[in-house]
Coordinates of C-alpha atoms in Angstrom, one line a residue:
Chain A
X1 CA 231.4 64.8 53.0
X2 CA 232.2 66.1 56.5
X3 CA 229.5 67.3 58.8
X4 CA 230.1 71.0 57.7
X5 CA 229.4 69.8 54.1
X6 CA 226.2 68.1 55.2
X7 CA 225.0 71.2 57.0
X8 CA 225.7 73.3 53.9
X9 CA 223.8 70.8 51.8
X10 CA 220.9 70.8 54.2
X11 CA 220.8 74.6 54.3
X12 CA 220.9 74.9 50.5
X13 CA 218.2 72.4 49.9
X14 CA 216.0 72.9 52.9
X15 CA 213.5 75.3 51.2
X16 CA 213.0 72.8 48.4
X17 CA 212.7 69.8 50.8
X18 CA 210.2 71.7 52.8
X19 CA 208.1 72.3 49.7
X20 CA 208.2 68.6 48.9
X21 CA 207.4 67.5 52.4
X22 CA 204.6 70.0 52.7
X23 CA 202.9 68.8 49.5
X24 CA 203.3 65.2 50.6
X25 CA 201.6 66.1 53.9
X26 CA 198.8 68.0 52.1
X27 CA 197.9 65.1 49.8
X28 CA 194.2 64.6 50.5
X29 CA 193.7 61.0 51.5
X30 CA 190.0 60.1 52.4
X31 CA 189.9 59.2 56.0
X32 CA 186.7 57.1 55.5
X33 CA 188.7 54.3 53.9
X34 CA 191.6 53.7 56.4
X35 CA 192.5 50.3 55.0
X36 CA 193.4 52.0 51.7
X37 CA 194.8 55.3 52.9
X38 CA 196.5 54.6 56.2
X39 CA 199.3 52.4 54.7
X40 CA 199.9 55.0 52.1
X41 CA 200.2 57.7 54.7
X42 CA 202.4 55.5 56.8
X43 CA 204.8 54.8 53.9
X44 CA 205.0 58.5 52.8
X45 CA 205.8 59.5 56.4
X46 CA 209.0 57.3 56.4
X47 CA 211.8 59.9 56.0
X48 CA 213.4 59.7 52.6
X49 CA 216.1 61.8 50.8
X50 CA 213.5 62.9 48.1
X51 CA 216.3 62.9 45.5
X52 CA 213.9 62.6 42.5
X53 CA 211.6 65.5 43.3
X54 CA 214.6 67.6 44.3
X55 CA 216.2 67.0 40.9
X56 CA 212.9 67.9 39.2
X57 CA 212.4 71.2 41.2
X58 CA 216.1 72.3 40.8
X59 CA 216.2 71.5 37.1
X60 CA 213.0 73.5 36.6
X61 CA 214.3 76.4 38.6
X62 CA 217.8 76.3 37.0
X63 CA 216.0 76.6 33.6
X64 CA 213.9 79.6 34.7
X65 CA 210.6 78.0 36.0
X66 CA 209.1 78.7 39.4
X67 CA 209.3 75.7 41.8
X68 CA 205.6 76.1 42.6
X69 CA 204.7 75.3 39.0
X70 CA 206.9 72.2 38.9
X71 CA 205.8 71.0 42.3
X72 CA 202.9 68.7 41.2
X73 CA 205.3 66.9 38.8
X74 CA 207.9 66.7 41.6
X75 CA 205.4 65.1 43.9
X76 CA 204.4 62.7 41.1
X77 CA 208.0 61.3 40.6
X78 CA 208.3 60.8 44.4
X79 CA 204.9 59.0 44.5
X80 CA 205.9 56.9 41.4
X81 CA 209.2 55.9 43.2
X82 CA 207.2 55.0 46.4
X83 CA 204.8 52.9 44.3
X84 CA 207.8 50.8 43.0
X85 CA 209.2 50.5 46.5
X86 CA 206.0 49.1 48.0
X87 CA 205.5 46.5 45.3
X88 CA 209.2 45.6 45.0
X89 CA 209.3 45.0 48.8
X90 CA 206.5 42.4 48.4
X91 CA 208.1 40.8 45.4
X92 CA 211.5 40.7 47.2
X93 CA 210.0 39.7 50.5
X94 CA 211.8 42.5 52.3
X95 CA 210.8 43.0 56.0
X96 CA 212.0 46.6 56.4
X97 CA 212.5 49.7 54.3
X98 CA 214.7 52.5 55.7
X99 CA 214.4 51.0 59.1
X100 CA 210.6 50.7 59.2
X101 CA 208.4 47.7 58.6
X102 CA 207.3 47.3 55.0
X103 CA 203.6 47.6 54.4
X104 CA 203.1 43.9 53.7
X105 CA 204.8 43.1 57.0
X106 CA 202.9 45.7 59.1
X107 CA 199.6 44.9 57.4
X108 CA 199.5 42.1 54.8
X109 CA 200.2 41.4 51.1
X110 CA 196.7 42.4 49.9
X111 CA 196.9 45.7 51.7
X112 CA 200.3 46.4 50.3
X113 CA 199.3 45.6 46.7
X114 CA 196.4 48.1 47.1
X115 CA 198.6 50.7 48.7
X116 CA 201.0 50.5 45.8
X117 CA 198.2 50.8 43.3
X118 CA 197.0 53.9 45.2
X119 CA 200.4 55.5 45.1
X120 CA 200.5 55.0 41.3
X121 CA 197.0 56.6 41.0
X122 CA 198.0 59.5 43.2
X123 CA 201.2 59.9 41.2
X124 CA 199.2 60.4 37.9
X125 CA 196.7 62.6 39.6
X126 CA 199.4 64.9 40.8
X127 CA 201.3 64.9 37.5
X128 CA 198.2 65.9 35.6
X129 CA 197.7 68.9 37.9
X130 CA 200.9 70.5 36.6
X131 CA 199.9 73.9 35.2
X132 CA 201.8 73.9 32.0
X133 CA 200.5 73.5 28.4
X134 CA 202.5 70.4 27.7
X135 CA 201.0 68.2 30.4
X136 CA 199.9 65.5 28.0
X137 CA 203.5 65.1 26.8
X138 CA 204.7 64.9 30.4
X139 CA 202.0 62.2 31.1
X140 CA 203.2 60.2 28.1
X141 CA 206.8 60.3 29.2
X142 CA 205.8 59.5 32.8
X143 CA 203.8 56.4 31.6
X144 CA 206.5 55.2 29.3
X145 CA 209.0 55.4 32.2
X146 CA 206.7 53.7 34.6
X147 CA 206.5 50.7 32.2
X148 CA 210.3 50.7 31.7
X149 CA 210.7 50.5 35.5
X150 CA 208.3 47.6 35.6
X151 CA 210.4 45.9 32.8
X152 CA 213.5 46.5 34.9
X153 CA 211.9 44.7 37.8
X154 CA 210.9 41.9 35.5
X155 CA 214.5 41.5 34.3
X156 CA 215.8 41.6 37.8
X157 CA 213.4 38.7 38.8
X158 CA 214.4 36.8 35.7
X159 CA 218.1 37.1 36.5
X160 CA 217.6 35.5 39.9
X161 CA 217.1 32.2 38.1
X162 CA 219.8 32.6 35.4
X163 CA 223.2 31.2 36.2
X164 CA 225.1 33.7 34.0
X165 CA 224.1 37.2 33.1
X166 CA 226.2 39.2 30.6
X167 CA 227.3 42.7 31.7
X168 CA 225.3 44.6 29.0
X169 CA 222.1 42.9 30.2
X170 CA 222.8 43.7 33.8
X171 CA 223.5 47.4 32.9
X172 CA 220.3 47.4 30.9
X173 CA 218.4 46.2 33.9
X174 CA 219.8 48.8 36.3
X175 CA 219.3 51.5 33.8
X176 CA 215.6 50.5 33.7
X177 CA 215.2 50.1 37.4
X178 CA 217.0 53.2 38.5
X179 CA 218.5 55.5 35.9
X180 CA 215.3 56.1 33.9
X181 CA 213.5 57.6 36.9
X182 CA 216.3 60.2 37.5
X183 CA 216.3 60.8 33.8
X184 CA 212.5 61.4 33.9
X185 CA 212.8 63.7 36.9
X186 CA 215.2 66.0 35.1
X187 CA 213.3 65.8 31.8
X188 CA 210.0 66.7 33.4
X189 CA 211.7 69.6 35.2
X190 CA 212.9 70.9 31.9
X191 CA 209.5 70.5 30.2
X192 CA 207.8 72.5 32.9
X193 CA 210.3 75.3 32.1
X194 CA 209.3 75.3 28.4
X195 CA 212.9 75.1 27.1
X196 CA 214.1 73.8 23.7
X197 CA 214.1 70.1 22.8
X198 CA 217.9 70.3 22.9
X199 CA 217.9 71.4 26.5
X200 CA 215.3 68.9 27.4
X201 CA 217.4 66.2 25.8
X202 CA 220.6 67.4 27.7
X203 CA 218.8 67.3 31.0
X204 CA 217.6 63.8 30.3
X205 CA 221.2 62.7 29.6
X206 CA 222.2 64.5 32.8
X207 CA 219.7 62.6 34.9
X208 CA 220.4 59.3 33.2
X209 CA 224.2 59.6 33.8
X210 CA 223.6 60.6 37.4
X211 CA 221.4 57.5 37.9
X212 CA 223.8 55.1 36.2
X213 CA 226.8 56.5 38.1
X214 CA 224.8 56.2 41.4
X215 CA 223.8 52.6 40.8
X216 CA 227.1 51.2 39.5
X217 CA 228.9 52.9 42.3
X218 CA 226.4 51.4 44.7
X219 CA 227.6 47.9 43.7
X220 CA 231.2 48.9 44.2
X221 CA 230.7 50.6 47.6
X222 CA 229.7 47.2 49.0
X223 CA 233.4 46.3 49.0
X224 CA 235.2 49.7 49.0
X225 CA 232.9 51.7 51.2
X226 CA 232.9 52.4 54.9
X227 CA 230.6 49.9 56.7
X228 CA 229.4 52.5 59.2
X229 CA 228.4 55.0 56.5
X230 CA 226.8 52.2 54.4
X231 CA 224.9 50.8 57.4
X232 CA 225.9 47.2 56.4
X233 CA 228.9 45.0 56.5
X234 CA 231.5 45.1 53.8
X235 CA 230.9 42.4 51.2
X236 CA 227.2 41.9 52.3
X237 CA 226.0 41.7 48.7
X238 CA 228.5 38.9 48.0
X239 CA 227.4 37.1 51.1
X240 CA 223.8 37.4 50.2
X241 CA 224.6 36.0 46.7
X242 CA 223.4 39.1 45.1
X243 CA 224.5 39.6 41.5
X244 CA 226.2 43.0 41.0
X245 CA 228.3 44.4 38.2
X246 CA 231.4 43.1 40.1
X247 CA 230.2 39.5 40.3
X248 CA 229.0 39.6 36.7
X249 CA 232.3 41.0 35.3
X250 CA 234.3 38.6 37.4
X251 CA 232.2 35.6 36.3
X252 CA 232.7 36.6 32.6
X253 CA 236.5 36.8 33.1
X254 CA 236.7 33.6 35.2
X255 CA 233.9 31.3 33.9
X256 CA 235.2 28.3 35.9
X257 CA 235.1 30.1 39.3
X258 CA 232.1 29.8 41.5
X259 CA 232.0 33.5 42.6
X260 CA 229.7 33.1 45.5
X261 CA 232.0 30.5 47.0
X262 CA 234.8 33.1 47.4
X263 CA 235.4 34.8 50.7
X264 CA 235.1 38.6 50.8
X265 CA 238.9 39.0 50.9
X266 CA 239.4 36.5 48.0
X267 CA 236.7 38.3 46.0
X268 CA 238.4 41.7 46.6
X269 CA 241.8 40.4 45.7
X270 CA 240.6 38.9 42.5
X271 CA 238.7 42.1 41.6
X272 CA 242.0 44.1 42.0
X273 CA 244.3 41.7 40.3
X274 CA 242.0 41.2 37.3
X275 CA 241.7 44.9 36.8
X276 CA 237.9 44.6 37.1
X277 CA 237.7 47.0 40.1
X278 CA 239.4 49.7 38.1
X279 CA 237.3 49.0 35.1
X280 CA 234.1 49.3 37.0
X281 CA 235.3 52.4 38.9
X282 CA 236.0 54.0 35.5
X283 CA 232.4 53.2 34.5
X284 CA 230.8 55.1 37.2
X285 CA 233.3 57.9 37.1
X286 CA 232.6 58.4 33.4
X287 CA 228.9 58.6 34.1
X288 CA 229.4 61.2 36.8
X289 CA 231.8 63.1 34.6
X290 CA 229.2 63.2 31.8
X291 CA 226.6 64.5 34.4
X292 CA 228.9 67.3 35.6
X293 CA 229.8 68.4 32.1
X294 CA 226.2 68.8 31.1
X295 CA 225.5 70.7 34.4
X296 CA 228.5 73.0 33.8
X297 CA 227.1 74.0 30.4
X298 CA 224.0 75.5 32.0
X299 CA 223.8 79.3 32.5
X300 CA 225.0 80.3 36.0
X301 CA 222.3 80.8 38.6
X302 CA 221.6 79.8 42.3
X303 CA 219.6 76.7 41.3
X304 CA 222.4 75.5 39.1
X305 CA 224.7 75.7 42.1
X306 CA 222.2 73.7 44.2
X307 CA 222.0 71.1 41.4
X308 CA 225.8 70.8 41.5
X309 CA 225.7 70.4 45.3
X310 CA 223.0 67.7 45.1
X311 CA 224.9 65.9 42.4
X312 CA 228.1 65.9 44.4
X313 CA 226.0 64.5 47.3
X314 CA 224.7 61.7 45.1
X315 CA 228.2 61.0 44.0
X316 CA 229.6 60.9 47.5
X317 CA 226.7 58.9 49.0
X318 CA 227.2 59.6 52.7
X319 CA 224.2 61.6 53.7
Chain B
X1 CA 167.6 36.1 25.6
X2 CA 167.0 33.1 23.2
X3 CA 169.7 31.9 20.8
X4 CA 168.3 34.0 18.0
X5 CA 168.7 37.0 20.2
X6 CA 172.3 36.1 20.9
X7 CA 173.0 35.7 17.2
X8 CA 171.5 39.1 16.5
X9 CA 173.6 40.6 19.3
X10 CA 176.7 39.0 18.0
X11 CA 176.1 40.1 14.5
X12 CA 175.4 43.7 15.5
X13 CA 178.4 44.0 17.7
X14 CA 180.9 41.8 15.8
X15 CA 182.6 44.7 13.9
X16 CA 183.2 46.5 17.2
X17 CA 184.4 43.4 19.0
X18 CA 186.8 42.7 16.2
X19 CA 188.3 46.1 16.4
X20 CA 188.8 45.7 20.2
X21 CA 190.3 42.2 19.9
X22 CA 192.6 43.3 17.1
X23 CA 193.9 46.2 19.0
X24 CA 194.5 44.0 22.1
X25 CA 196.4 41.5 19.9
X26 CA 198.4 44.3 18.4
X27 CA 199.6 45.7 21.7
X28 CA 203.4 45.6 21.5
X29 CA 204.8 43.6 24.3
X30 CA 208.6 43.3 24.3
X31 CA 209.4 39.6 23.9
X32 CA 212.8 40.0 25.6
X33 CA 211.2 40.2 29.0
X34 CA 208.9 37.1 29.1
X35 CA 208.5 37.1 32.9
X36 CA 206.8 40.5 32.6
X37 CA 204.9 40.3 29.3
X38 CA 203.9 36.6 29.0
X39 CA 201.4 36.8 31.9
X40 CA 199.9 40.0 30.5
X41 CA 199.4 38.3 27.1
X42 CA 198.0 35.2 28.8
X43 CA 195.5 37.2 30.7
X44 CA 194.4 39.4 27.8
X45 CA 193.9 36.3 25.7
X46 CA 191.3 34.9 28.1
X47 CA 188.0 35.5 26.3
X48 CA 185.9 38.4 27.8
X49 CA 182.8 40.2 27.0
X50 CA 184.6 43.5 26.5
X51 CA 181.6 45.4 27.8
X52 CA 183.5 48.5 28.8
X53 CA 185.3 49.2 25.5
X54 CA 182.1 48.3 23.6
X55 CA 180.3 51.0 25.6
X56 CA 183.0 53.5 24.9
X57 CA 183.1 52.8 21.1
X58 CA 179.3 52.8 20.7
X59 CA 178.9 56.0 22.8
X60 CA 181.5 57.7 20.6
X61 CA 179.9 56.6 17.4
X62 CA 176.4 57.4 18.6
X63 CA 177.5 60.9 19.2
X64 CA 179.2 61.3 15.8
X65 CA 182.8 60.2 16.4
X66 CA 184.7 57.5 14.3
X67 CA 185.4 54.4 16.3
X68 CA 189.0 54.4 15.1
X69 CA 189.5 57.7 17.0
X70 CA 188.0 56.3 20.2
X71 CA 189.8 53.0 20.0
X72 CA 192.9 53.8 22.1
X73 CA 190.6 55.0 24.9
X74 CA 188.4 51.9 24.5
X75 CA 191.5 49.7 24.8
X76 CA 192.5 51.7 27.9
X77 CA 189.3 51.0 29.8
X78 CA 189.6 47.3 29.0
X79 CA 193.2 47.3 30.2
X80 CA 192.2 49.2 33.4
X81 CA 189.5 46.6 34.0
X82 CA 192.0 43.8 33.6
X83 CA 194.5 45.5 36.0
X84 CA 191.8 45.5 38.7
X85 CA 191.0 41.8 38.0
X86 CA 194.6 40.6 38.3
X87 CA 195.2 42.4 41.5
X88 CA 191.8 41.6 43.0
X89 CA 192.3 37.9 42.2
X90 CA 195.5 38.0 44.4
X91 CA 193.8 39.9 47.2
X92 CA 190.7 37.6 47.1
X93 CA 192.9 34.5 46.7
X94 CA 190.9 33.3 43.7
X95 CA 192.2 30.4 41.7
X96 CA 190.4 30.8 38.5
X97 CA 189.0 33.7 36.4
X98 CA 186.5 32.9 33.6
X99 CA 187.6 29.2 33.7
X100 CA 191.3 29.9 33.5
X101 CA 194.0 29.9 36.2
X102 CA 194.6 33.3 37.7
X103 CA 198.1 34.7 37.1
X104 CA 199.2 34.2 40.7
X105 CA 198.2 30.6 40.6
X106 CA 199.8 29.9 37.1
X107 CA 202.9 31.8 38.0
X108 CA 203.3 33.4 41.5
X109 CA 202.2 36.4 43.5
X110 CA 205.2 38.5 42.5
X111 CA 204.6 37.9 38.8
X112 CA 200.9 38.7 39.2
X113 CA 201.6 42.0 41.0
X114 CA 204.0 43.0 38.2
X115 CA 201.6 42.0 35.5
X116 CA 198.8 44.1 37.1
X117 CA 201.2 47.1 37.3
X118 CA 202.1 46.5 33.6
X119 CA 198.4 46.5 32.6
X120 CA 197.9 49.8 34.4
X121 CA 200.9 51.3 32.6
X122 CA 199.6 50.0 29.2
X123 CA 196.2 51.4 30.0
X124 CA 197.6 54.9 30.5
X125 CA 199.9 54.5 27.5
X126 CA 196.9 53.6 25.3
X127 CA 194.7 56.3 26.7
X128 CA 197.3 59.0 26.0
X129 CA 197.4 58.0 22.4
X130 CA 193.8 59.1 21.8
X131 CA 194.0 61.6 19.0
X132 CA 191.7 64.3 20.4
X133 CA 192.5 67.8 21.8
X134 CA 191.1 67.0 25.3
X135 CA 193.3 64.1 26.1
X136 CA 194.6 65.6 29.3
X137 CA 191.0 66.0 30.6
X138 CA 190.4 62.3 29.7
X139 CA 193.6 61.3 31.5
X140 CA 192.4 63.2 34.6
X141 CA 189.0 61.5 34.6
X142 CA 190.7 58.1 34.0
X143 CA 193.1 58.6 36.9
X144 CA 190.4 59.8 39.3
X145 CA 188.3 56.7 38.4
X146 CA 191.2 54.4 38.9
X147 CA 191.6 55.7 42.4
X148 CA 187.9 55.4 43.1
X149 CA 188.0 51.7 42.0
X150 CA 190.9 51.1 44.4
X151 CA 188.9 52.8 47.2
X152 CA 186.0 50.5 46.4
X153 CA 188.3 47.5 46.7
X154 CA 189.6 48.9 50.0
X155 CA 186.0 49.2 51.3
X156 CA 185.2 45.7 50.1
X157 CA 188.1 44.3 52.1
X158 CA 187.1 46.4 55.2
X159 CA 183.6 45.0 55.1
X160 CA 184.9 41.5 55.3
X161 CA 185.8 42.1 59.0
X162 CA 182.8 44.3 59.8
X163 CA 179.8 42.4 61.4
X164 CA 177.2 44.9 60.2
X165 CA 177.3 47.1 57.0
X166 CA 174.6 49.6 56.4
X167 CA 173.0 49.5 52.9
X168 CA 174.1 53.0 51.8
X169 CA 177.8 52.0 52.5
X170 CA 177.4 48.8 50.6
X171 CA 175.8 50.7 47.6
X172 CA 178.7 53.2 47.8
X173 CA 181.2 50.3 47.7
X174 CA 179.7 48.6 44.6
X175 CA 179.3 52.0 42.9
X176 CA 183.1 52.5 43.3
X177 CA 184.0 48.9 42.4
X178 CA 181.8 48.6 39.3
X179 CA 179.6 51.5 38.3
X180 CA 182.2 54.2 38.0
X181 CA 184.1 52.2 35.3
X182 CA 181.0 51.9 33.1
X183 CA 180.4 55.6 33.8
X184 CA 184.0 56.4 32.8
X185 CA 183.7 54.3 29.6
X186 CA 180.6 56.3 28.4
X187 CA 182.1 59.6 29.5
X188 CA 185.3 59.1 27.6
X189 CA 183.4 58.0 24.5
X190 CA 181.4 61.2 24.7
X191 CA 184.6 63.3 25.3
X192 CA 186.2 61.8 22.2
X193 CA 183.1 63.0 20.2
X194 CA 183.7 66.6 21.3
X195 CA 180.1 67.0 22.5
X196 CA 178.6 69.5 25.0
X197 CA 179.2 69.2 28.8
X198 CA 175.5 68.5 29.1
X199 CA 175.7 65.5 26.8
X200 CA 178.9 64.3 28.5
X201 CA 177.1 64.5 31.8
X202 CA 174.1 62.6 30.4
X203 CA 176.3 59.8 29.1
X204 CA 178.1 59.6 32.5
X205 CA 174.7 59.1 34.2
X206 CA 173.8 56.5 31.6
X207 CA 176.9 54.4 32.3
X208 CA 176.6 54.8 36.0
X209 CA 172.9 53.7 36.0
X210 CA 173.8 50.7 33.8
X211 CA 176.6 49.7 36.2
X212 CA 174.5 50.0 39.3
X213 CA 171.6 48.1 37.7
X214 CA 174.0 45.4 36.6
X215 CA 175.7 45.0 40.0
X216 CA 172.6 45.1 42.2
X217 CA 170.8 42.7 39.8
X218 CA 173.9 40.4 40.1
X219 CA 173.2 40.1 43.9
X220 CA 169.6 39.2 43.2
X221 CA 170.2 36.7 40.4
X222 CA 172.1 34.5 42.9
X223 CA 168.7 33.5 44.3
X224 CA 166.3 34.2 41.4
X225 CA 168.4 33.2 38.4
X226 CA 168.8 30.0 36.5
X227 CA 171.7 28.0 37.9
X228 CA 172.7 26.8 34.4
X229 CA 172.9 30.2 32.9
X230 CA 174.7 31.6 36.0
X231 CA 177.2 28.7 36.0
X232 CA 176.8 28.4 39.8
X233 CA 174.3 27.0 42.3
X234 CA 171.4 29.0 43.5
X235 CA 172.2 30.6 46.8
X236 CA 176.0 30.2 46.4
X237 CA 176.7 33.7 47.6
X238 CA 174.8 33.0 50.8
X239 CA 176.6 29.7 51.3
X240 CA 179.9 31.3 50.8
X241 CA 178.9 33.9 53.5
X242 CA 179.3 36.7 50.9
X243 CA 177.6 40.0 51.9
X244 CA 175.2 41.2 49.2
X245 CA 172.5 43.9 49.2
X246 CA 170.1 41.1 50.1
X247 CA 171.9 39.9 53.2
X248 CA 172.6 43.5 54.3
X249 CA 169.0 44.7 53.9
X250 CA 167.8 41.6 55.7
X251 CA 170.2 42.1 58.5
X252 CA 169.0 45.6 59.0
X253 CA 165.4 44.5 59.2
X254 CA 166.1 41.5 61.4
X255 CA 169.0 42.5 63.6
X256 CA 168.7 39.5 65.8
X257 CA 168.8 36.9 63.0
X258 CA 172.2 35.4 62.0
X259 CA 171.7 35.6 58.2
X260 CA 174.4 33.2 57.3
X261 CA 172.8 30.5 59.5
X262 CA 169.7 30.4 57.3
X263 CA 169.2 27.8 54.7
X264 CA 168.8 29.0 51.1
X265 CA 165.0 28.3 51.2
X266 CA 164.6 30.1 54.6
X267 CA 166.6 33.0 53.2
X268 CA 164.4 33.3 50.1
X269 CA 161.2 32.9 52.1
X270 CA 162.3 35.7 54.4
X271 CA 163.3 38.0 51.5
X272 CA 159.9 37.5 50.0
X273 CA 157.8 37.9 53.2
X274 CA 159.8 41.0 54.3
X275 CA 159.3 42.8 51.0
X276 CA 163.0 43.1 50.6
X277 CA 163.2 41.1 47.4
X278 CA 160.7 43.5 45.8
X279 CA 162.4 46.5 47.2
X280 CA 165.8 45.4 45.8
X281 CA 164.3 44.4 42.4
X282 CA 162.8 47.9 42.3
X283 CA 166.3 49.4 42.9
X284 CA 167.9 47.8 39.9
X285 CA 164.9 48.2 37.7
X286 CA 164.9 51.9 38.5
X287 CA 168.6 52.1 37.5
X288 CA 167.9 50.3 34.2
X289 CA 165.0 52.6 33.5
X290 CA 167.1 55.7 34.0
X291 CA 169.7 54.2 31.6
X292 CA 167.1 53.6 28.9
X293 CA 165.5 57.0 29.3
X294 CA 168.8 58.7 28.7
X295 CA 169.5 56.4 25.7
X296 CA 166.2 57.2 24.2
X297 CA 166.9 60.9 24.3
X298 CA 169.8 60.5 21.9
X299 CA 169.3 61.2 18.2
X300 CA 168.5 58.1 16.2
X301 CA 171.3 56.4 14.4
X302 CA 172.7 52.8 14.0
X303 CA 175.1 53.1 16.9
X304 CA 172.3 54.2 19.2
X305 CA 170.5 51.0 18.3
X306 CA 173.6 49.0 19.0
X307 CA 173.9 50.7 22.4
X308 CA 170.3 49.8 23.2
X309 CA 171.0 46.2 22.2
X310 CA 174.1 46.1 24.4
X311 CA 172.2 47.6 27.3
X312 CA 169.4 45.0 27.0
X313 CA 172.0 42.3 27.0
X314 CA 173.6 43.7 30.2
X315 CA 170.1 43.9 31.7
X316 CA 169.3 40.3 30.7
X317 CA 172.7 38.8 31.7
X318 CA 172.6 35.5 29.9
X319 CA 175.2 35.8 27.2

């Protein structure tokens, strides 16, 4: 996307982003317990793209609901996402997040555990304030998804000590860690709009496809992307010995090769000559295609257009 | 309580305990993700007194509800309690819990964080299965309480680095860390029974008073209890430089004394001569009295008797 495209995106989404940022700012965090609430405020103030709450608000509006009604649920998915980031950062021992110190580095592990727990509690609290009749159903779906995300993190940690992971298990893991939360965002947006089960199910599939496309593409961009846009070197996943769909597919096809011993250029050459690069590119393109087909089937309205803009942005990844 | 008393207690509560243990055993934990679910199963299998779910089931039954209906909520408060234990054990760097290795010692910190998160998710999942119309209200109260418990843990950690804590702030901290969860258990039991707001409010006050009595008495038993029953030496809180209501009241009355420099016998002598021991004993006795007054006001039935037995046990603390 060129800078004109970015400006158009920002202009279209600004009112929604403002609603989200305002409600994050307005969260009441008791200032008598700074050890608990200061790290939460610090983390929420780190600028983020707010993709999940945007998806939720736009889905709700595209299906006829007011964004104000969907806002508590939108805030809830953002808080849930932040809960996973804070705890994952401890587990993965990451020092920074979006250019800022992680909570366990700025404070300590105990404080970061508690902050993550607090974000989870605030997420449920916000969700349960959604003024729609079906809030218990929303809470059940929210809880099930939270557990699936934890399962995904468990699988991810397990894979770190497994020499060979088969592609379906890897895809299962990323679907749990990433896609289900985008799926949930769209589903909750649809539920707040009080639409049919069929439409809810379609919006779930839309969010899921978008999430899978996003995550698989993320693995590929590490070798095909622009290092300046990505903010990291080409091939950095390989150099950090990080398993991705590319290393896993290659390992399956060349069981005798030690993938992490390859140079970046050898790795790329092998991905091209084996056909794996094309195969994986087809994977994420198919997911994006599914997502856009579902979107196109919605009745035309401004929110649908915004949802298309946001989806294109997620597909193009250079915001 | 003598051993006859214990047997009577066990006989009266056995059917309820069996329901709770069975439902803990029947929790479906996906065996394909052992890194996530094995530690959860391990922790839930450590024998516990299950006071919170017992309170919930007995309150529900005393007010006319079937225990089967209240069981998902009972399981939820036990899971919530276990979530706090797993994360608190990491934060407090405790090696054992009820004679078993803590999860972060048996596995590692990352695994224990994830297990705690999972327990939290399972707690909400169970709560939301309670087959009563007002499940959303129950979920709101559950969430608010979970946040208050986290706040209590935050205050507790803050106090570790504060030289002087005033008694009201200490009492506020223990009310958040302990009493509110007993309060919630009784409240949710009452809500499942569909009783009036007045009765719900009474049962809240009952649970809260029981919790405050329990926790304040816990501080006092450290110097007045029987070391064999307590399973620790008399004065061990003092020797570990742990702030309790006794050290805090004493510090307030003798601002120039370094409390933790006192021997156990000097500490006890000062507590007696200052009148603080009597004052604090009055505190917890008043809480227990409040609890029993509320209980006595309930209509007579077998579950009410069981609730009285359980409350006496909590008051006598030697099970």
